[in-house]
Short mmCIF file of C-alpha atoms in Angstrom, two decimals:
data_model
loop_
_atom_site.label_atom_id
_atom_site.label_comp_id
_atom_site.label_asym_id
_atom_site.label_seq_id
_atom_site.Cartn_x
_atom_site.Cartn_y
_atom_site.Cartn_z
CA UNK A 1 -11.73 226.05 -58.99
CA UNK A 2 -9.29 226.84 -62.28
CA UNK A 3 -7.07 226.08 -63.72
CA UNK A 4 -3.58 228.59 -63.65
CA UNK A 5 -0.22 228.94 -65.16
CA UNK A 6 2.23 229.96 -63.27
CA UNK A 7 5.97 230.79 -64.56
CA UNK A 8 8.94 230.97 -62.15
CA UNK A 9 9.26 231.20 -58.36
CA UNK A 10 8.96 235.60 -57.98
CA UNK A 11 5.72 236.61 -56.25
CA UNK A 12 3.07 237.55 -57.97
CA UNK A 13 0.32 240.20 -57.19
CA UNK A 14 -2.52 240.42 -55.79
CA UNK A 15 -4.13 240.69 -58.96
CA UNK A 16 -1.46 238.68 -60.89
CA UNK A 17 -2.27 241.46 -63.96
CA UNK A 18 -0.88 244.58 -65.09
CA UNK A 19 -3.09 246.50 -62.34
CA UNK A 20 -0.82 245.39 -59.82
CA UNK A 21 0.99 248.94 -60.98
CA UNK A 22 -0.75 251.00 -58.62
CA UNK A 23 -2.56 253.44 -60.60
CA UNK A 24 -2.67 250.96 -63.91
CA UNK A 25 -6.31 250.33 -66.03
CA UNK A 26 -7.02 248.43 -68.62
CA UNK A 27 -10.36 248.57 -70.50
CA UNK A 28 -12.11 246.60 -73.81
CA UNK A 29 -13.78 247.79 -76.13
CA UNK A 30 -15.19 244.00 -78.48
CA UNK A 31 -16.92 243.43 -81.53
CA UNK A 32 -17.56 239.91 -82.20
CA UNK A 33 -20.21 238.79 -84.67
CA UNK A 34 -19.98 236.20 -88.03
CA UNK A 35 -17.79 238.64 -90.07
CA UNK A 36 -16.26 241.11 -87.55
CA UNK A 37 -13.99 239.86 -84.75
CA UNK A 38 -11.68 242.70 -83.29
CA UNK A 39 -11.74 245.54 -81.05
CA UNK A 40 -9.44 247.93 -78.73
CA UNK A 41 -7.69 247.63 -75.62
CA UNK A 42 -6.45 250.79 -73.82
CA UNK A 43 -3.69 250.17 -70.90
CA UNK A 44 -4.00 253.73 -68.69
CA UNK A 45 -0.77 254.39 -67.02
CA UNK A 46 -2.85 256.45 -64.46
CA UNK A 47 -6.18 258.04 -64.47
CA UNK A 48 -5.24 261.45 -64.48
CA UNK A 49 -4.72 263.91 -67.33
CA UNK A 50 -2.12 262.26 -69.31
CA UNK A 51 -0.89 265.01 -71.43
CA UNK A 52 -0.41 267.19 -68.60
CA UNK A 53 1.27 264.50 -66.26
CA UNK A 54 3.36 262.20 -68.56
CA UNK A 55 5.05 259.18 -67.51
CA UNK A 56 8.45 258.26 -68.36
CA UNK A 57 8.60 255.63 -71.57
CA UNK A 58 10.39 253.78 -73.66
CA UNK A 59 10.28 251.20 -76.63
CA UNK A 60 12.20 248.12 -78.19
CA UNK A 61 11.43 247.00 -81.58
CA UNK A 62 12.91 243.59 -82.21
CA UNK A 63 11.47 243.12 -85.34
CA UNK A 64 9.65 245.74 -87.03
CA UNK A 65 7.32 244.42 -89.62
CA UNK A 66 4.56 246.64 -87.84
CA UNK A 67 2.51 249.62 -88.26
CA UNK A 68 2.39 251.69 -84.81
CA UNK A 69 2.21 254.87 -84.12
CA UNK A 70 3.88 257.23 -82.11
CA UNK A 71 7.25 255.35 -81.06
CA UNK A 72 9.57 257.57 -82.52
CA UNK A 73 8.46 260.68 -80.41
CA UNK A 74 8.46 258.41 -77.20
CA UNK A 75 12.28 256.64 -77.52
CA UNK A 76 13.39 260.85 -78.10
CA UNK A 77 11.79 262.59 -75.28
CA UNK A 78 11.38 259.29 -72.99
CA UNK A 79 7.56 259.85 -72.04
CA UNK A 80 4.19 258.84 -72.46
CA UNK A 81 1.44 261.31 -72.77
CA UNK A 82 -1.64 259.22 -74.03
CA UNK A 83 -3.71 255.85 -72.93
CA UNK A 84 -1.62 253.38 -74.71
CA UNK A 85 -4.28 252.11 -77.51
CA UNK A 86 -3.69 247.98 -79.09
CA UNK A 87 -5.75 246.95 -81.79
CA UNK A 88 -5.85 245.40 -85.50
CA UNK A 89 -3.36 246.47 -88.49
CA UNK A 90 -5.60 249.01 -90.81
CA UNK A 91 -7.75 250.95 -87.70
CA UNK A 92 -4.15 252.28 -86.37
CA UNK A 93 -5.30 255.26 -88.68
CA UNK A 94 -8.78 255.47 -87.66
CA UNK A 95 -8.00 255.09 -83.57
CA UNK A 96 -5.07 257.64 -84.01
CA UNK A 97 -7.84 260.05 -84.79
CA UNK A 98 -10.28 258.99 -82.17
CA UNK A 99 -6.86 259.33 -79.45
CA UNK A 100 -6.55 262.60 -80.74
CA UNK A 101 -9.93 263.66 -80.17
CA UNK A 102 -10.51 262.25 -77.30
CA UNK A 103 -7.63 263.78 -75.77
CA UNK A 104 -8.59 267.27 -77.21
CA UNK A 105 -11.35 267.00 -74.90
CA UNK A 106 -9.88 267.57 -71.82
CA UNK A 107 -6.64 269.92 -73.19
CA UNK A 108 -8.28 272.14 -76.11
CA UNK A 109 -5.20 273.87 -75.85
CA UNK A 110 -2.89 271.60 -77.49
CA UNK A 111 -1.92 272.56 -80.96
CA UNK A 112 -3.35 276.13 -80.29
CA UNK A 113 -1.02 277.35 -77.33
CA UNK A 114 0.99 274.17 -76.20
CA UNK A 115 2.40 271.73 -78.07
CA UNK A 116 0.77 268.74 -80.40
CA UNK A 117 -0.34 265.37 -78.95
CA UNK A 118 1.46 262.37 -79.78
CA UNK A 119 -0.85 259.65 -79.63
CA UNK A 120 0.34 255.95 -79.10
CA UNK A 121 -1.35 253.63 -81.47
CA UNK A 122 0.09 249.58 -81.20
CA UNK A 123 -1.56 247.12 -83.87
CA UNK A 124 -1.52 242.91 -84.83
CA UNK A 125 -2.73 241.83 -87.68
CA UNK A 126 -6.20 240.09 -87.03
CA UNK A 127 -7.42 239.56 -90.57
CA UNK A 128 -7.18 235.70 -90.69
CA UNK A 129 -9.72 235.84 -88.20
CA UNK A 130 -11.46 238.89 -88.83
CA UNK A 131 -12.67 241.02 -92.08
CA UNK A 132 -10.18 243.72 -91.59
CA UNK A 133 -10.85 245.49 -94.31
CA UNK A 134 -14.34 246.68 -92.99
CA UNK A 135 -12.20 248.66 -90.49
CA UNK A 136 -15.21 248.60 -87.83
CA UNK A 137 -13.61 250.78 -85.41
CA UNK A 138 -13.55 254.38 -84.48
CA UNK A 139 -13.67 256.89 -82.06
CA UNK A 140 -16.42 255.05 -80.32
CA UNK A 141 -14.45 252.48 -79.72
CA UNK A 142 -11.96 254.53 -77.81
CA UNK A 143 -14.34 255.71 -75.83
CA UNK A 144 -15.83 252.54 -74.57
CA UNK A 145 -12.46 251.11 -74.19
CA UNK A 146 -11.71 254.11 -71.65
CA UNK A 147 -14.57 254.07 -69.51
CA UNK A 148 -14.84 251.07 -69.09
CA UNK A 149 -11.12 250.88 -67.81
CA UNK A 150 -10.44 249.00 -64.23
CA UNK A 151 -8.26 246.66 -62.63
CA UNK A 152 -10.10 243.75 -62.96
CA UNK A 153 -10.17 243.17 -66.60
CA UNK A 154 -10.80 239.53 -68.87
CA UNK A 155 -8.46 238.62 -70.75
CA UNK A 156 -8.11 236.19 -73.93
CA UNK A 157 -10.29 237.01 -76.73
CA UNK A 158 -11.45 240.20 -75.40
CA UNK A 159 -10.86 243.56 -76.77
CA UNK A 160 -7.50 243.93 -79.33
CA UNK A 161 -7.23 240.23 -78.33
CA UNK A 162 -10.43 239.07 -80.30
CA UNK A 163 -9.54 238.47 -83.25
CA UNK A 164 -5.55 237.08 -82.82
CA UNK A 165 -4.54 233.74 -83.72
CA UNK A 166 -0.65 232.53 -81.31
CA UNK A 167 1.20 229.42 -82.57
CA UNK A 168 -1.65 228.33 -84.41
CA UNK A 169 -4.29 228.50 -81.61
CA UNK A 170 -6.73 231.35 -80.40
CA UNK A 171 -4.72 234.06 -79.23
CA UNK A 172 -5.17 237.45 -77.82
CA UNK A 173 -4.96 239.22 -74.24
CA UNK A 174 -2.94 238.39 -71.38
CA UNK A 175 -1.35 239.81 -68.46
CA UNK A 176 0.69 238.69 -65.30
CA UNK A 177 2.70 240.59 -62.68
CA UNK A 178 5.52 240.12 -60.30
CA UNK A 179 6.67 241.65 -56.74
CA UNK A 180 10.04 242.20 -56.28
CA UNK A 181 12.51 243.32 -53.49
CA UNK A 182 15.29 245.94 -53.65
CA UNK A 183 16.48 247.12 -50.36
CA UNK A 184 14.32 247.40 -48.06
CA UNK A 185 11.08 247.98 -50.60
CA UNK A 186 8.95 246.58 -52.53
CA UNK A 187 8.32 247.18 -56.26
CA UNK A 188 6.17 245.81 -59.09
CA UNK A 189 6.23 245.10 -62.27
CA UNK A 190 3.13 244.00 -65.13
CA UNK A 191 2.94 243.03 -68.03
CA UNK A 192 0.25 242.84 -70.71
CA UNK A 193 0.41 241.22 -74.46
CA UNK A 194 -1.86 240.90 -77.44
CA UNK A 195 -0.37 237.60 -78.78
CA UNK A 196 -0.38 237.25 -82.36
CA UNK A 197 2.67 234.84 -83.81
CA UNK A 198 4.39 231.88 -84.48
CA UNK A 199 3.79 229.14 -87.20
CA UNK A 200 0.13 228.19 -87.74
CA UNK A 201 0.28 224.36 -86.72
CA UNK A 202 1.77 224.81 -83.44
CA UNK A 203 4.92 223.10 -84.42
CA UNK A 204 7.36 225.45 -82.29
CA UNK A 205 5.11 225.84 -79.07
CA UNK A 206 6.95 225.52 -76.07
CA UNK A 207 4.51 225.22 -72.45
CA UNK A 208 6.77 226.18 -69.58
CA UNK A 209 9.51 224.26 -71.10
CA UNK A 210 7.91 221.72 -72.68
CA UNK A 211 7.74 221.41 -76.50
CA UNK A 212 4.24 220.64 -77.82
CA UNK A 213 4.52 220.61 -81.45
CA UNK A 214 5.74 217.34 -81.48
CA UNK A 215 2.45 216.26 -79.45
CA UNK A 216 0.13 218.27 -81.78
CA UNK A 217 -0.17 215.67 -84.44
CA UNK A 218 -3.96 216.45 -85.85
CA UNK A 219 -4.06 220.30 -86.09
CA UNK A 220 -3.53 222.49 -89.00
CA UNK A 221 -1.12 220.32 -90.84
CA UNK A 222 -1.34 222.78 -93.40
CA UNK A 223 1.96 224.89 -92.08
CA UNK A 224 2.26 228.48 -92.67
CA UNK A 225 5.47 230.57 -91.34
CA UNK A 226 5.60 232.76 -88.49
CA UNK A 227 4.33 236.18 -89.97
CA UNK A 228 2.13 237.50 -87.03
CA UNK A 229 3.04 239.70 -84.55
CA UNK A 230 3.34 240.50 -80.57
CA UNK A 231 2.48 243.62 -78.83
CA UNK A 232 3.95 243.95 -75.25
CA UNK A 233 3.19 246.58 -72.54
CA UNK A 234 5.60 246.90 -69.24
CA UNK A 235 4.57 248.77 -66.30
CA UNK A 236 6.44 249.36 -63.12
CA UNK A 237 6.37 251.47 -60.26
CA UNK A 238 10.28 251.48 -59.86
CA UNK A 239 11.63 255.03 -60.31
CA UNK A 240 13.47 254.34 -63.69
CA UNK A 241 14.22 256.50 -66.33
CA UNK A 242 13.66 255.80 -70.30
CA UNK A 243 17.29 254.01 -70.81
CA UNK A 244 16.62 251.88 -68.14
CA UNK A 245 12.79 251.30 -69.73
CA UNK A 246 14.59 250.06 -72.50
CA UNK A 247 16.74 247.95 -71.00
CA UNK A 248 14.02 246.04 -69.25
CA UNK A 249 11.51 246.56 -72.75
CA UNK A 250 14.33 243.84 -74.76
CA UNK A 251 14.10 241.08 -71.85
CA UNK A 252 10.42 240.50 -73.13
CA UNK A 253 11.41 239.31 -76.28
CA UNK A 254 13.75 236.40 -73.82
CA UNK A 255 9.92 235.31 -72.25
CA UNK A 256 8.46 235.38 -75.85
CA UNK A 257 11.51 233.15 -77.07
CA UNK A 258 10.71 230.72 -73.94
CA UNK A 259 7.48 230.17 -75.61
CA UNK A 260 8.84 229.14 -79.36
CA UNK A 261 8.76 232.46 -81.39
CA UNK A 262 12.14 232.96 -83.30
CA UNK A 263 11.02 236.43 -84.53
CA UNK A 264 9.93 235.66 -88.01
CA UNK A 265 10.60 237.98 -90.79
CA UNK A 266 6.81 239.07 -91.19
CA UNK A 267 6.34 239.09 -87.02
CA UNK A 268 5.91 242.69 -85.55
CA UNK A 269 7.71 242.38 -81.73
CA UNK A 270 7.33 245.71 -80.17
CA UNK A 271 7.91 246.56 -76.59
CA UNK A 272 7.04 249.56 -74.20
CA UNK A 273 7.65 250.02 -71.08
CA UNK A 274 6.77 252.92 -68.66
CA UNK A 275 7.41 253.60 -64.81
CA UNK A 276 4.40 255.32 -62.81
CA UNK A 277 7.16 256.98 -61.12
CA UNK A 278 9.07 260.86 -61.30
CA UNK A 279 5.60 261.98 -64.08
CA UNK A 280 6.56 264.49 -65.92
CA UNK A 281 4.56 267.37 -65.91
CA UNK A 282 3.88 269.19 -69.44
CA UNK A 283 4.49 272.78 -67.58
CA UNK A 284 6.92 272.07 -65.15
CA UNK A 285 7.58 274.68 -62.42
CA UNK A 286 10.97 274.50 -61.71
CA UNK A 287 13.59 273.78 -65.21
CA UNK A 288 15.79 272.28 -63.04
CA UNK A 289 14.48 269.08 -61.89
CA UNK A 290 15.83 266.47 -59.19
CA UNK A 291 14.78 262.74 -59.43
CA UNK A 292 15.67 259.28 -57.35
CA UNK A 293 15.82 256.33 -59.78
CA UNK A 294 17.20 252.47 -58.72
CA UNK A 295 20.25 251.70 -59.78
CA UNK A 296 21.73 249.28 -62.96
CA UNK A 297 23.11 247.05 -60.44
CA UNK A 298 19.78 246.60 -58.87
CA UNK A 299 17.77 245.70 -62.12
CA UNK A 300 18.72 241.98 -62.56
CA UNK A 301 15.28 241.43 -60.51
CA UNK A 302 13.48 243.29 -62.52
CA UNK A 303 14.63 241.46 -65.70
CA UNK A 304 13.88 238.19 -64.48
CA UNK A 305 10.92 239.41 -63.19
CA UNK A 306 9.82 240.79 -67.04
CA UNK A 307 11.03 237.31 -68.53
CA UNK A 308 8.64 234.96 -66.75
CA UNK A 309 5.86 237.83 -66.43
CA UNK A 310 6.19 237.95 -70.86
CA UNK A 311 5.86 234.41 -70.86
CA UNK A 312 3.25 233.65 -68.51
CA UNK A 313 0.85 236.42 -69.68
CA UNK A 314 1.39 234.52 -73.53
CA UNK A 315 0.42 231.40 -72.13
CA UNK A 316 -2.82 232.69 -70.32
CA UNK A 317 -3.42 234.44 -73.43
CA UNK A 318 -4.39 231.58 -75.16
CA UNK A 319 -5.68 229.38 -72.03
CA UNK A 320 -7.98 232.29 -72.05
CA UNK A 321 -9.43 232.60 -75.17
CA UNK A 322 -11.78 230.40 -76.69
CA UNK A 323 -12.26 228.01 -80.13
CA UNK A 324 -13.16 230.66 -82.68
CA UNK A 325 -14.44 230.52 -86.42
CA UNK A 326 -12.89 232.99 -88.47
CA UNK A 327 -15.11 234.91 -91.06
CA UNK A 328 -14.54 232.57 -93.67
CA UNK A 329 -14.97 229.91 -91.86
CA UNK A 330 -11.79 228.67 -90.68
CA UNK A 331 -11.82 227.36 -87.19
CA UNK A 332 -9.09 228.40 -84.68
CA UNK A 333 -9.46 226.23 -81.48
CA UNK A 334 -8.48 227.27 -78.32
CA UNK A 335 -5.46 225.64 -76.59
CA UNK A 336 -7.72 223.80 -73.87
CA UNK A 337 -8.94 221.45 -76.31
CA UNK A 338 -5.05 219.90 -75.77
CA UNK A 339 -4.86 220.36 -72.22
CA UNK A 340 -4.33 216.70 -71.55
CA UNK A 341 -0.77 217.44 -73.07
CA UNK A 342 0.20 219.83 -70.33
CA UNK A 343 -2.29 219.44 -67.34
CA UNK A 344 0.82 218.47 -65.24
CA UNK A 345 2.38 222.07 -65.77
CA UNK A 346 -1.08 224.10 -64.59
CA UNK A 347 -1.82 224.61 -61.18
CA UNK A 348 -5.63 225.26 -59.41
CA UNK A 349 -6.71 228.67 -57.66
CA UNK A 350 -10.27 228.79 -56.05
CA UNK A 351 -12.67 231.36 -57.56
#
């Protein structure tokens, strides 16, 4: 038996993760030891060749104190054409060169006889808990991260998620999903994080609607302002095209909100969202091309749907991860250690 969080009354999958997107991975690459604390996670929108069969993409940057790479290529031609790569502030550079290569592997021809790659790179900031500056990661990473890729991944501080700190408690990976009905189908939508904000004492942290700060009397009383940051991926196998992908990319940053962020000036909240549906292929056959897509007036589901999935996957984020010491020392304790303030919210699943 454990212990679950569950936000809203829309189904959930099977899986209640990302994977629920047919076709979805997500893999970890971790280092954890006394000075290093950080690592990759890779979300794989399918398991094909990704250059050659894109998906359709979009982004939302609500507030951009961030360093990622490659969202100005994917908000102009509305597609995705690498794994999408989350991990800490200073290896963007490092991991955008390990993408690259690694894709080279399977399409030598790009940059030679096709066009270049644009690699998607998303970063937090994990140096309070980790010694950034060492920059640990590489192309190795990616790798392991990759193959390691399935549908049944941990989450908390795993991966990207190792070494990020959320409203003052150990933060990092975590993913829900919901199932939703238009017509006479079926459709679902997932969500992953790496949660990385809000002030350090807990002071704003809202629990499915109720507000724990006031609760949290004998933590970090030492209060530093929100300056972290939130990394969100959407997934959804609803035929939707990159306006609509936006559209449903800004009603994360409502299931962020529910949770006590107010989008501090030094907070990084960036969004992106991709459909499995209508891939683009990088040498299509026909220039003419014919799509179905849902309509506008069908997507107030889906919105819904991305508001409690946001806020539920921050929240198991942190009931996920575990009390960790920081490299110099500091200890960041995991939000279990105050589950007697909100055991009446959580719900029990068997094993």
């Amino acid at each position: 038996m454990k212990d679950i969080v569950k936000v809203g009354n829309i189904k959930t999958g099977l899986l209640n993760n990302i994977c629920d997107v047919k076709g979805v991975l997500v893999g970890h690459s971790t280092v954890c030891n006394d000075i290093n604390k950080t690592g990759v996670t890779v979300v794989l929108p399918h398991s094909g060749n990704l250059f050659k069969e894109k998906v359709v993409g979009s982004s939302y940057v609500y507030n951009g104190f961030g360093k990622s790479v490659g969202l100005v290529q994917v908000d102009e031609l509305g597609t995705i054409e690498t794994p999408i790569v989350l991990t800490n502030t200073l290896s963007v550079g490092k991991l955008t060169d390990g993408l690259i290569t690694y894709m080279l592997k399977d399409n030598p021809e790009i940059g030679v006889s096709t066009s270049t790659i644009n690699s998607l790179v998303l970063e937090c900031n994990d140096g309070s808990i980790n010694k950034i500056q060492d920059r640990v990661l590489d192309y190795n990473n990616i790798l392991e991260a990759v193959s390691s890729a399935n549908s049944s991944f941990l989450q908390g501080s795993i991966g990207a998620g190792t070494g990020m700190k959320c409203h003052g408690f150990k933060g990092g990976i975590g993913s829900s999903s919901r199932v939703i009905s238009v017509g006479d189908k079926e459709y679902t939508i997932g969500v992953l994080v790496n949660s990385n904000f809000g002030s350090s004492n807990g002071e704003d942290l809202v629990f499915k609607g109720k507000s724990l700060g006031p609760l949290i009397k004998d933590y970090n009383n030492k209060v530093e302002e929100d300056k972290g940051s939130i990394i969100v991926v959407i997934a959804c196998d609803m035929p939707l095209d990159s306006r609509q992908l936006k559209r449903l990319a800004r009603r994360a940053m409502l299931g962020i909100a529910r949770t006590g962020s107010y989008g501090g000036n030094g907070s990084g909240d960036i969004i992106v969202a991709f459909s499995t549906e209508n891939k683009v292929l990088h040498d299509p056959v026909n220039l003419v091309e014919t799509i179905t897509r849902v309509s506008d007036n069908a997507l107030n589901k889906a919105f819904k749907a991305v508001v409690d999935a946001t806020e539920e996957s921050i929240l198991k984020s942190m009931l996920y991860s575990n009390t960790t010491v920081s490299y110099n020392g500091k200890v960041y304790k995991s939000l279990n250690e105050y589950k007697e303030l909100f055991v009446e919210l959580l719900e029990v699943e068997d094993d």
